[in-house]
Structure formats: C-alpha cells, structure tokens
Amino acid sequence: MKMIVMRFGTRAAVAGLAALATITLAGCGDSSAGGSGGKLDVVASFYPLEFIAKSVGGDAVNVTTLTAPGVEPHDLELTPKQVGTIAEAKLVVFEKGLQPAVDEAVEQNAKDAGFDVAPAAKLEATGANFEEHEEGEAAGPSGSTPTGTTKPAAYVEPAAATQSAAHTEDAAHTDDALDPHFWLDPVRYAGVVQAVTDKLVEVDPANAEAYKQRATTLLGEITKLDTAYKTGLADCKLKTFVTSHEAFAYLAKRYGLTMVGIAGFTPDAEPTPSRIKEVQDIVREQKVTTIFYEELVSPKVAESIARDVHVKTAVLSPIEGLSDANSQETYLSLMRENLQELRKANSCA
Ligand SMILES: [Zn+2]
C-alpha cells in the first residue's frame, strides 16, 4: 500500500517539475543551444547523481531527477511522462543495476544519451547481504534462505528466481552481485564526479571550462570529506555498526569499520526472525550502542530490535534520496552528519 502512495507522489512531483521547466523556458528567450532555455537537458536517475549533475552542470544544465523526494530509489517505477523525458534528454546519468526500470527505459529510448556510472564507481561484490530487488515485497516464500552475513539471502538458482520473482530480467542475482552503494564511499563518488564531468564536456564542449571548474570545486569538497572520515574514524572503541539496509559496505571497508545489516541491499526487505536474533547477539557481544535506521523507511524494525537489547536508535542516511524533512540537506552535509553519528555510536576519539 505504501508503494501506491509513493507512486502518486512521484507523479505529482514530476508534474510539478515539468510545470517548472515550462515556466523557465517561457521566461528565458534564449534557445541558442537547444533544449530548455538554451540549457543542456540532463536526466539523473536518483539523488547522488542529481547532486553531481547540478553541482558540475551549474547553470549550463537543466536537471530532471527520476526519483522524486521521499521515494526509495530501489523501488522506482517510471511514468510514461518520465520515459518521455528520458527519450528527449541529451544526457541520462544512471547506475546500471540499481533501478531496473531506468535500465530498461534507457536501453529502449536513450541508448546514445545514456551514461552508466557503474564502471567509474568500480563496483564490487562487497559480500553485503543481498535481497532481490522486488517491488517492495519481502523475500516471500524464498525467505527461508538464511540471511546470514556471508550467504546472500537472494542466492537462488536462476531458474528458481525466474519462477518466484515478479520481474525476471534481474533474476541473475548471485553471490557476486555488485553492491550499488558507491556514493557512500567518497573516493568512489569522486571517481563518478570525474566521469560525469568528462561526459558533460564531451556532450557540451562549449561549456567545458565551466564544467571543469565546478568539478574541481566539488572534488575539493569530497577530498575534505574523505579526510574528515579518515581522521574521524581512525580511533574508535567499537568497530561494528548496525544498519537497517546494507548500504554502507564500501564506507565500512574504506574506513576500517564492520557493517552489520539487518535487512539486505533494499531497505524495505523484512528481516527474518533468525536474522534479528543474530543481530541482537552481535549487539550484546560487541556492546554496540546504537541501531541505525534511515529516513525513508519506517524505523519500526530497528526500534523493536533496539528495545529488546536496550540500546538507542539513530538515523544514518544512505543518501539515496532527500525527503521533505531533509530537503535543505546535500550529499556533503548528510555525509558529515553520518560521520558524526558513527563517531558517537562507536566512541571515536
Ligand atoms: Zn540501497
């Protein structure tokens, strides 16, 4: 039911964006470079890519984001209007494998304009617990698969996945499924900033210098962020942190922490009772102080686990999207807040 509400939200938000774009176009007579008011039409599939496109593109681009504020990007479905926007864009920045609906729309409508950031993000199989990207459903009958830290929950034979999954095109999740959450590692994120910048320069050489300048500024901020994480997490009493969905494996690896995820890669997967017990055991054994949950998903599971073992809950943002509650934040500010939360929870000097 939650999903239906969200989809309406998406439509409304997209209609709003479209209206805004029309006004901008009408108010700005210059159309020398084509596109909206002379700006390059860029589509970004979800927030971390939107932030790059807007920061580097500046006033030379008109960015449309497919994942509206408050919508969980893993679950994104596209409206026909959004597919139209993709088809008309000069550049579509997306991450192959994260949002199957976007992959499909780009494949069918924007092959030349599509720019997949996955290679630049240097994705790896982090071994994070993996749930299938189903439409807001828990693993269902296949939920008997153990959701341990080593064996991915959705490790099913392709044939079985084809039978159980509503969408068969991404039924090939296996042990070596790539972890999509590159943006939570500043170093990987910087690589993607560079790649998107190169692509913007290629697509719109007239604005090359401005793109490069803005990229340098952004990369400087990201370097500072990386330094803050390195120093901020260098000396922590506790190395383990517990999150609701397993978005933080790259971050953990980069800065020497260990992530324990309650659910899998997708935030609204329901953890099994045995997984909840495993997590509680880890919390007790390692004296974990905090169960993290995230802003776009109900904190109920995290709260009930925390209550049972008498620890706190706090928000650790996977920065997959902004919502009304944090629309004034940016990638950089949220990453800084995450750092403070991790330092508090893990007693870092
Ligand atoms: Zn995620």
PDB file of C-alpha atoms and ligand atoms in Angstrom, residues 74 181 245 265 320, ligand 1:
ATOM      1  CA  HIS A  74      15.468   0.889  -5.323  1.00  0.00           C
ATOM      2  CA  HIS A 181      26.005   1.907  -2.977  1.00  0.00           C
ATOM      3  CA  HIS A 245      19.748  -1.938   4.976  1.00  0.00           C
ATOM      4  CA  PHE A 265      20.505  -4.281  -0.092  1.00  0.00           C
ATOM      5  CA  GLU A 320      19.556   7.555  -1.621  1.00  0.00           C
TER       6      GLU A 320
HETATM    7 ZN    ZN B   1      20.204   0.913  -1.050  1.00  0.00          ZN
END
